[in-house]
PDB file of C-alpha atoms in Angstrom:
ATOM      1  CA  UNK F  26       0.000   0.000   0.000  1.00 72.00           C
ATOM      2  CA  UNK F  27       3.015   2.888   0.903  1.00 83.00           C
ATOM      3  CA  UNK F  28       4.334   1.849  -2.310  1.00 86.00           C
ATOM      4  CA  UNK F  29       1.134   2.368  -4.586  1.00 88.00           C
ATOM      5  CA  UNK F  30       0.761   5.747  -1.949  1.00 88.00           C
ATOM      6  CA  UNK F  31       4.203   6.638  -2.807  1.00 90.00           C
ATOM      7  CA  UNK F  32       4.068   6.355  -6.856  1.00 92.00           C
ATOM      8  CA  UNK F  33       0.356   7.898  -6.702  1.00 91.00           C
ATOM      9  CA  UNK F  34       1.729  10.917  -4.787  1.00 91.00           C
ATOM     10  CA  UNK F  35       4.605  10.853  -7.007  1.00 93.00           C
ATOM     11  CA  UNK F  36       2.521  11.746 -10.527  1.00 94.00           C
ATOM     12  CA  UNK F  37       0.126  13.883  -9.233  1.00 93.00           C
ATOM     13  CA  UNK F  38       3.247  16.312  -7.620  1.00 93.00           C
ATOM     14  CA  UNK F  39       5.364  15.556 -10.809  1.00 94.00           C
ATOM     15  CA  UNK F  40       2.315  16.454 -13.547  1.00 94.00           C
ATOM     16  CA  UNK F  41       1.656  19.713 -10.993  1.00 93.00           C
ATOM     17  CA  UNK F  42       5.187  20.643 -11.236  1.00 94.00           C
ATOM     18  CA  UNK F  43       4.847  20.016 -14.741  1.00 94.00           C
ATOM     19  CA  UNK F  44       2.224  22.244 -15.404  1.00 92.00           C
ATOM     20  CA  UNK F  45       3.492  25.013 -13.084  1.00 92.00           C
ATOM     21  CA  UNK F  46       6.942  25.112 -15.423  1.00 93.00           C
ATOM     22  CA  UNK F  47       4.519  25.141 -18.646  1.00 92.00           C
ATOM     23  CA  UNK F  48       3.514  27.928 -17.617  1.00 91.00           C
ATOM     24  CA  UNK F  49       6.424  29.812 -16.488  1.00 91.00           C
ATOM     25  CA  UNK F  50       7.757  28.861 -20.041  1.00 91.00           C
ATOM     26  CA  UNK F  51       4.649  30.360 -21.515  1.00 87.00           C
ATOM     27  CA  UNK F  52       3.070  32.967 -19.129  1.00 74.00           C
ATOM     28  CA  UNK F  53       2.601  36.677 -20.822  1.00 81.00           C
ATOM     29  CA  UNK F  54       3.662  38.798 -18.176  1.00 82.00           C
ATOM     30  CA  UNK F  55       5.875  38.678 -15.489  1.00 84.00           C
ATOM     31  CA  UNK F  56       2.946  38.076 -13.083  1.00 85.00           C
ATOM     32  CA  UNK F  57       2.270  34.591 -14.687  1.00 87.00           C
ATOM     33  CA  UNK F  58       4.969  33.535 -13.649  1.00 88.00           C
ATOM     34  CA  UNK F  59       5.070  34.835 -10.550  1.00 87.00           C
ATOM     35  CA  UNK F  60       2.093  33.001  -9.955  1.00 88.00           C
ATOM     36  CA  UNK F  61       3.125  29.966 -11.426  1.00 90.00           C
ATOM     37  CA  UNK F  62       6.514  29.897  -9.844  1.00 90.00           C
ATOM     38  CA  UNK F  63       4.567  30.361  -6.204  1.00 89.00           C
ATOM     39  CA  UNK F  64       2.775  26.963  -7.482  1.00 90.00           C
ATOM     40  CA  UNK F  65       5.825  25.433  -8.440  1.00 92.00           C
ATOM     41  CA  UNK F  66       7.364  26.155  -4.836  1.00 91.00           C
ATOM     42  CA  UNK F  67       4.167  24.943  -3.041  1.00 90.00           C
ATOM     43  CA  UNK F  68       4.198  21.826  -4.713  1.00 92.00           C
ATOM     44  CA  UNK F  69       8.284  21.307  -3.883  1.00 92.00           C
ATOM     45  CA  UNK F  70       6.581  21.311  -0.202  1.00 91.00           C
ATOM     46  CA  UNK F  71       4.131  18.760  -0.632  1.00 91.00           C
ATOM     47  CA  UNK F  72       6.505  16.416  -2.065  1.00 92.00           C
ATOM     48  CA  UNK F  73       8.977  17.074   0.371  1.00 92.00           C
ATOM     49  CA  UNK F  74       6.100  16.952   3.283  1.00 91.00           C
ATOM     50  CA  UNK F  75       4.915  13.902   1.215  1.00 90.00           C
ATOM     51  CA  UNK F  76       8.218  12.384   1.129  1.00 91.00           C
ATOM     52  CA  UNK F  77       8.709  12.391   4.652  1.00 90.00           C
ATOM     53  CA  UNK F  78       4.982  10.624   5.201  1.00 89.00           C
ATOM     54  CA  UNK F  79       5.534   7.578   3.159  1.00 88.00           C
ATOM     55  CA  UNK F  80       9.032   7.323   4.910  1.00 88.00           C
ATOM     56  CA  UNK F  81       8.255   7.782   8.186  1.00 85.00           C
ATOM     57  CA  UNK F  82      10.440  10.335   9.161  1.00 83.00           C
ATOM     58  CA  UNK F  83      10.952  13.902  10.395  1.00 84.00           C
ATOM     59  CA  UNK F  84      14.494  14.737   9.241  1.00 88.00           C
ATOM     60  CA  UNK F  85      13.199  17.552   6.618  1.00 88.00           C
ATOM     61  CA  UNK F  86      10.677  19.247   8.589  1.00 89.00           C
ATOM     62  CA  UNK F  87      13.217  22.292   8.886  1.00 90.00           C
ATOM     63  CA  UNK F  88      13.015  22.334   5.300  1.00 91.00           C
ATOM     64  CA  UNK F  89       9.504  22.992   5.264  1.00 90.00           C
ATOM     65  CA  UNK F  90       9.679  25.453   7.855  1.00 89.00           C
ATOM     66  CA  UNK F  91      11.975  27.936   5.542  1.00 90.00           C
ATOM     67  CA  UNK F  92       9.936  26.545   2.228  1.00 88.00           C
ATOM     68  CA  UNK F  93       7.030  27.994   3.067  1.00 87.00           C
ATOM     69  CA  UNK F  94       8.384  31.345   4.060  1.00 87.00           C
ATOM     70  CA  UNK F  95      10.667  31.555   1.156  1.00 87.00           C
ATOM     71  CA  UNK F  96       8.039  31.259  -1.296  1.00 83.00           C
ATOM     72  CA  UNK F  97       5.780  34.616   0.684  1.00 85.00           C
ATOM     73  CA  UNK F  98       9.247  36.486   0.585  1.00 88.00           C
ATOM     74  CA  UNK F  99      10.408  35.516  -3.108  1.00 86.00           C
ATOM     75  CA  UNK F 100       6.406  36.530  -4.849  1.00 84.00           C
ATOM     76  CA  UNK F 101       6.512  39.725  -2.535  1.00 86.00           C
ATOM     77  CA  UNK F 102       9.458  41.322  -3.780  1.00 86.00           C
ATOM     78  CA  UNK F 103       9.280  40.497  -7.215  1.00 84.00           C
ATOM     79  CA  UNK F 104       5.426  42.028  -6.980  1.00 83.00           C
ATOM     80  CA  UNK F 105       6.813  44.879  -5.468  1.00 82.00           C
ATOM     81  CA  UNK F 106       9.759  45.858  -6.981  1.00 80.00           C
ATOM     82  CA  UNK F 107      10.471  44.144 -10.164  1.00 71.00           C
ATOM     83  CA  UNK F 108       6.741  44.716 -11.659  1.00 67.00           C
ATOM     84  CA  UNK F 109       6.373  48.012 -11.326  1.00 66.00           C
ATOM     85  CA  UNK F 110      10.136  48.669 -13.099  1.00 62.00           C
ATOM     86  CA  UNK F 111       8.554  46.559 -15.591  1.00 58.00           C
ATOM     87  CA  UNK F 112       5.079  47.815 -16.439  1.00 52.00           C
TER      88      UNK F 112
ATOM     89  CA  UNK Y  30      -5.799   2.346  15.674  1.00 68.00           C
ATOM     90  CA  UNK Y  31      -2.119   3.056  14.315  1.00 73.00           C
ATOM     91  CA  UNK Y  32      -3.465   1.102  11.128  1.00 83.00           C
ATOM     92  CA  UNK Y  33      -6.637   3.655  11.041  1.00 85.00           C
ATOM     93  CA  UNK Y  34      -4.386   6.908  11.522  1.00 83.00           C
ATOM     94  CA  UNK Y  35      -2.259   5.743   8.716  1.00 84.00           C
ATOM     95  CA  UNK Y  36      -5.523   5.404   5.902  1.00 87.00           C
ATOM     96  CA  UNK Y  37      -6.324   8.376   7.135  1.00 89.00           C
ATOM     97  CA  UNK Y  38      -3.298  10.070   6.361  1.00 88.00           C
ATOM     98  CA  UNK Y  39      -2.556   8.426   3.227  1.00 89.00           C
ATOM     99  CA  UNK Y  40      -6.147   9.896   2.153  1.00 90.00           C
ATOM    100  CA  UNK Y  41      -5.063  13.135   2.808  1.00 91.00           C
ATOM    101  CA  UNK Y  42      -2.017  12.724   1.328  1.00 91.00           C
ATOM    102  CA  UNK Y  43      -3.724  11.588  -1.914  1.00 91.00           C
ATOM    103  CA  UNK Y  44      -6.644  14.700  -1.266  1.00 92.00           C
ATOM    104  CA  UNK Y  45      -3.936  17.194  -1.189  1.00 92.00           C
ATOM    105  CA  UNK Y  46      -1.950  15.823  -3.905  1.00 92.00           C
ATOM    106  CA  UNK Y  47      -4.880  15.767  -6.263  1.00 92.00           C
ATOM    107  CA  UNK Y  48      -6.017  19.701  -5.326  1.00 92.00           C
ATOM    108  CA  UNK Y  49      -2.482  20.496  -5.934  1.00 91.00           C
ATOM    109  CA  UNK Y  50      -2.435  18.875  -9.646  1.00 92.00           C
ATOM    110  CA  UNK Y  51      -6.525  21.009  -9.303  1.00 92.00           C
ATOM    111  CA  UNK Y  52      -3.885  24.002  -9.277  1.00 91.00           C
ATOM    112  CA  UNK Y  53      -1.617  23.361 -11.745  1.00 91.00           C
ATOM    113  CA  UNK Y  54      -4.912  23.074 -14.180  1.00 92.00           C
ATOM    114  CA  UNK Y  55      -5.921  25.968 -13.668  1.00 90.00           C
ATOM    115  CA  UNK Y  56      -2.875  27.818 -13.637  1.00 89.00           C
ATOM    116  CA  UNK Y  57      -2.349  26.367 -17.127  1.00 88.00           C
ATOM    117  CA  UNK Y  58      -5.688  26.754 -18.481  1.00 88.00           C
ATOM    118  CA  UNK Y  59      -6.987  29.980 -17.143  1.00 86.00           C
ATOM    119  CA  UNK Y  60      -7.426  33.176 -19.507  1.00 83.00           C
ATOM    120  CA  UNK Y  61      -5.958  36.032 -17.445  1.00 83.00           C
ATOM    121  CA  UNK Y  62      -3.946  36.421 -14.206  1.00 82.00           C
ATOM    122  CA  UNK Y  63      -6.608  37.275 -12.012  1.00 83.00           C
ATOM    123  CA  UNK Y  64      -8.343  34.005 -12.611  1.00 84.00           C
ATOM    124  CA  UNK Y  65      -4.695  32.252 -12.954  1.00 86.00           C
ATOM    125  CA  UNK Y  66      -4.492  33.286  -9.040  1.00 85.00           C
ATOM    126  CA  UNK Y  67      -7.320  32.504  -8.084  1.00 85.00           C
ATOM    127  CA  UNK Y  68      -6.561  28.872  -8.958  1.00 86.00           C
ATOM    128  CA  UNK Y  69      -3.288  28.874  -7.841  1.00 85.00           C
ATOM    129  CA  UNK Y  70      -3.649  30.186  -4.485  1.00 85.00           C
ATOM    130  CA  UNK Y  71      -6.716  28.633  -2.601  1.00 84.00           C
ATOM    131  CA  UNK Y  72      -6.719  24.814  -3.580  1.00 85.00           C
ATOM    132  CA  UNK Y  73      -2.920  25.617  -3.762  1.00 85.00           C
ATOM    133  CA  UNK Y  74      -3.502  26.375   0.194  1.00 88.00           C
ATOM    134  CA  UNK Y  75      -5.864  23.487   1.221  1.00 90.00           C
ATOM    135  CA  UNK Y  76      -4.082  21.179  -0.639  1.00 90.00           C
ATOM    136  CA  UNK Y  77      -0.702  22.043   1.074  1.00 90.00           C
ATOM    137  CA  UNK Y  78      -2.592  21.752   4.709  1.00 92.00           C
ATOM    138  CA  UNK Y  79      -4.462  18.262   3.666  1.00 92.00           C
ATOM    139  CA  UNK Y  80      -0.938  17.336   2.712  1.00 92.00           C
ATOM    140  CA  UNK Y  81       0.293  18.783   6.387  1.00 92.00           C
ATOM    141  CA  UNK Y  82      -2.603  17.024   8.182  1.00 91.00           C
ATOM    142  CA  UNK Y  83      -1.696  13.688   6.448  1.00 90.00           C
ATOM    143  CA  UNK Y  84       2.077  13.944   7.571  1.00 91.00           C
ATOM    144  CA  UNK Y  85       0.760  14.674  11.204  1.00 90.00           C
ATOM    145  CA  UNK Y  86      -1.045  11.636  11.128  1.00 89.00           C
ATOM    146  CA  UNK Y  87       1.719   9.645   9.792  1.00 87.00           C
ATOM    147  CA  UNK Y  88       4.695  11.197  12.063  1.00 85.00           C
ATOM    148  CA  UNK Y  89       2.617  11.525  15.123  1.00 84.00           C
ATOM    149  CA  UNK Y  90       4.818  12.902  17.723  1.00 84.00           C
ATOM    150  CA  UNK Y  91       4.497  15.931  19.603  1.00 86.00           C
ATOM    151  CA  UNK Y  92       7.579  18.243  18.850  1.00 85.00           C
ATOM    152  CA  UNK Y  93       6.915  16.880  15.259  1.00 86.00           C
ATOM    153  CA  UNK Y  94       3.292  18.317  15.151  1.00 89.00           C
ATOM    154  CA  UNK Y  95       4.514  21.639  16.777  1.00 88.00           C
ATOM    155  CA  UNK Y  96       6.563  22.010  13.530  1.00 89.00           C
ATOM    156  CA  UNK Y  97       4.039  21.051  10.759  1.00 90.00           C
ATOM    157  CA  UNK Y  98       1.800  23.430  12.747  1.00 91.00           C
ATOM    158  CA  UNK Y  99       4.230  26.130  12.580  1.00 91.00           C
ATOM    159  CA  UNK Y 100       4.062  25.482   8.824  1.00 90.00           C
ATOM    160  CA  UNK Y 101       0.154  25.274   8.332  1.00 91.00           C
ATOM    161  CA  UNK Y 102       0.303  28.651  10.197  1.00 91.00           C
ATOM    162  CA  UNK Y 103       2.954  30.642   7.987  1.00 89.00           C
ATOM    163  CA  UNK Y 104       1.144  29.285   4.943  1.00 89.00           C
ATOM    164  CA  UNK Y 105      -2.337  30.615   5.884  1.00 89.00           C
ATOM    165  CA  UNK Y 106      -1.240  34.282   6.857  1.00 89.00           C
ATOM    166  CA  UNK Y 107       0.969  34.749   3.887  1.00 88.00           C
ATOM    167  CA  UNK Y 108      -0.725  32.789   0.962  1.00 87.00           C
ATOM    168  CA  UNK Y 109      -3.641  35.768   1.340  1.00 87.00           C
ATOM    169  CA  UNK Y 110      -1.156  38.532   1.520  1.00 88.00           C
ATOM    170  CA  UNK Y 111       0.712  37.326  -1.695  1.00 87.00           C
ATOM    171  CA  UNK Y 112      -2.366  36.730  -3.354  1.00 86.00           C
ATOM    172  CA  UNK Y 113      -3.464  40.283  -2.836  1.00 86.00           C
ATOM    173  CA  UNK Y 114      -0.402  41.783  -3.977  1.00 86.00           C
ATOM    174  CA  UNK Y 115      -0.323  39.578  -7.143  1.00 85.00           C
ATOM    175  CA  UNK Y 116      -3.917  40.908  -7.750  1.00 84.00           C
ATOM    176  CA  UNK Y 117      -3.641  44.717  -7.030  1.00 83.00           C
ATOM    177  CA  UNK Y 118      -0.346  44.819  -9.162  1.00 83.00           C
ATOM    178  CA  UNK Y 119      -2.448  43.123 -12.245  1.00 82.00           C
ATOM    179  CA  UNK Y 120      -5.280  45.301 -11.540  1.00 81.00           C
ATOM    180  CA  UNK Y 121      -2.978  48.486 -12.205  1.00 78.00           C
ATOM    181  CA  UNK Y 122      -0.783  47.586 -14.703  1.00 77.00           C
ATOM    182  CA  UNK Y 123      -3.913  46.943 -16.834  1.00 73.00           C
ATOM    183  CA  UNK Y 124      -3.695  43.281 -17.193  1.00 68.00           C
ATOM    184  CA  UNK Y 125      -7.121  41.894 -17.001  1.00 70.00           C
ATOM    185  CA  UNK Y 126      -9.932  41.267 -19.090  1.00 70.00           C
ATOM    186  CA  UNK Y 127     -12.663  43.501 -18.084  1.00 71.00           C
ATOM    187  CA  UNK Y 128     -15.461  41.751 -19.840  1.00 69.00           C
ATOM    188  CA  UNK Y 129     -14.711  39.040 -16.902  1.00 70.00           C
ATOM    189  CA  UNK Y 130     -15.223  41.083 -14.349  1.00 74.00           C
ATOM    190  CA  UNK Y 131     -18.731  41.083 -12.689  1.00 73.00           C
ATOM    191  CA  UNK Y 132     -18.067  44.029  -9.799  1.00 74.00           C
ATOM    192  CA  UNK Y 133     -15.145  46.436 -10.038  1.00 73.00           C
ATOM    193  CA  UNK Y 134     -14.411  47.723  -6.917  1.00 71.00           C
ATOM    194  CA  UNK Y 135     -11.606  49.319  -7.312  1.00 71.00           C
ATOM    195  CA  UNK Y 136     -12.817  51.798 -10.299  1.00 72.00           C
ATOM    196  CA  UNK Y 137     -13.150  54.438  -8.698  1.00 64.00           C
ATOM    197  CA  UNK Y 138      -9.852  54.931  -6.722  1.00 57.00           C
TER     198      UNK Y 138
END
């Protein structure tokens, strides 16, 4: 069962990702892809949350801690400061 | 009991797995940024804190919980802030489709 959790887990993160870098690649402005890179972090989260479920262990949780605030900090500057030098 | 808490977190794991791919449609398929956002950010946030809830019930140890609650907690005061910024910076730099709009609250300021 943890291994058909882990493979199931495993596509649905990977197509995410996948779609999140689709449409940094394509995204019109620069707020596309802020959006979708905000995704794209997210999703590095849950698979490194959902890594650490299916294993059993709490060695990464640190790296979840600074994950989550690094994505806030990263889509707030560039919003702030790199859009408006833009528009 | 242990077997129970397990399903239970592997169904969350799966729940938040599948709103996260929810995301990543919409992101993809969505006609302007405002709606783009929109489906980014909130099943981007319940997805990550079904994910949370499903490690919590998989670790199940205090200090462990204190963490992925420390987690759950940055993600739901700055996922709304983000989103807002994202959304007032489209608004102004005139990149939305008005004809989707139903209410425009902001015209006037």
């Amino acid at each position: 069962m943890t291994a058909l959790l882990a493979l199931a887990l495993t596509v649905l993160l990977s197509v995410t990702a996948l779609l999140a870098l689709a449409r940094i690649y394509r995204g019109p402005s620069l707020l596309d892809r802020v959006v979708a890179a905000d995704l794209l972090l997210s999703t590095m989260l849950g698979a490194v949350g959902a890594e650490a479920a299916v294993n059993g262990h709490a060695t990464t949780l640190p790296v979840l801690v600074v994950l989550s605030l690094l994505g806030f900090v990263g889509s707030v500057s560039l919003v702030r400061f790199a859009v408006r030098e833009e528009v | 009991m242990i077997l129970i808490a397990d399903w239970l977190g592997g169904l969350c794991l799966l729940a938040g797995a599948l709103l996260s791919l929810v995301a990543g449609i919409g992101v993809l398929r969505f006609p302007d940024t405002l709606a783009r956002m929109h489906a980014a950010t909130k099943p981007q946030v319940l997805g990550v804190l079904l994910l949370l809830v499903g490690l919590a019930l998989r670790l199940r140890t205090l200090s462990d919980l204190g963490m992925i609650a420390l987690v759950a907690v940055f993600q739901l005061a700055t996922a709304p802030v983000a989103a807002q910024m994202i959304g007032r910076a489209a608004y102004r730099s005139g990149r939305i489709d008005r004809e989707l709009l139903d209410v425009d609250e902001l015209s006037g300021r």
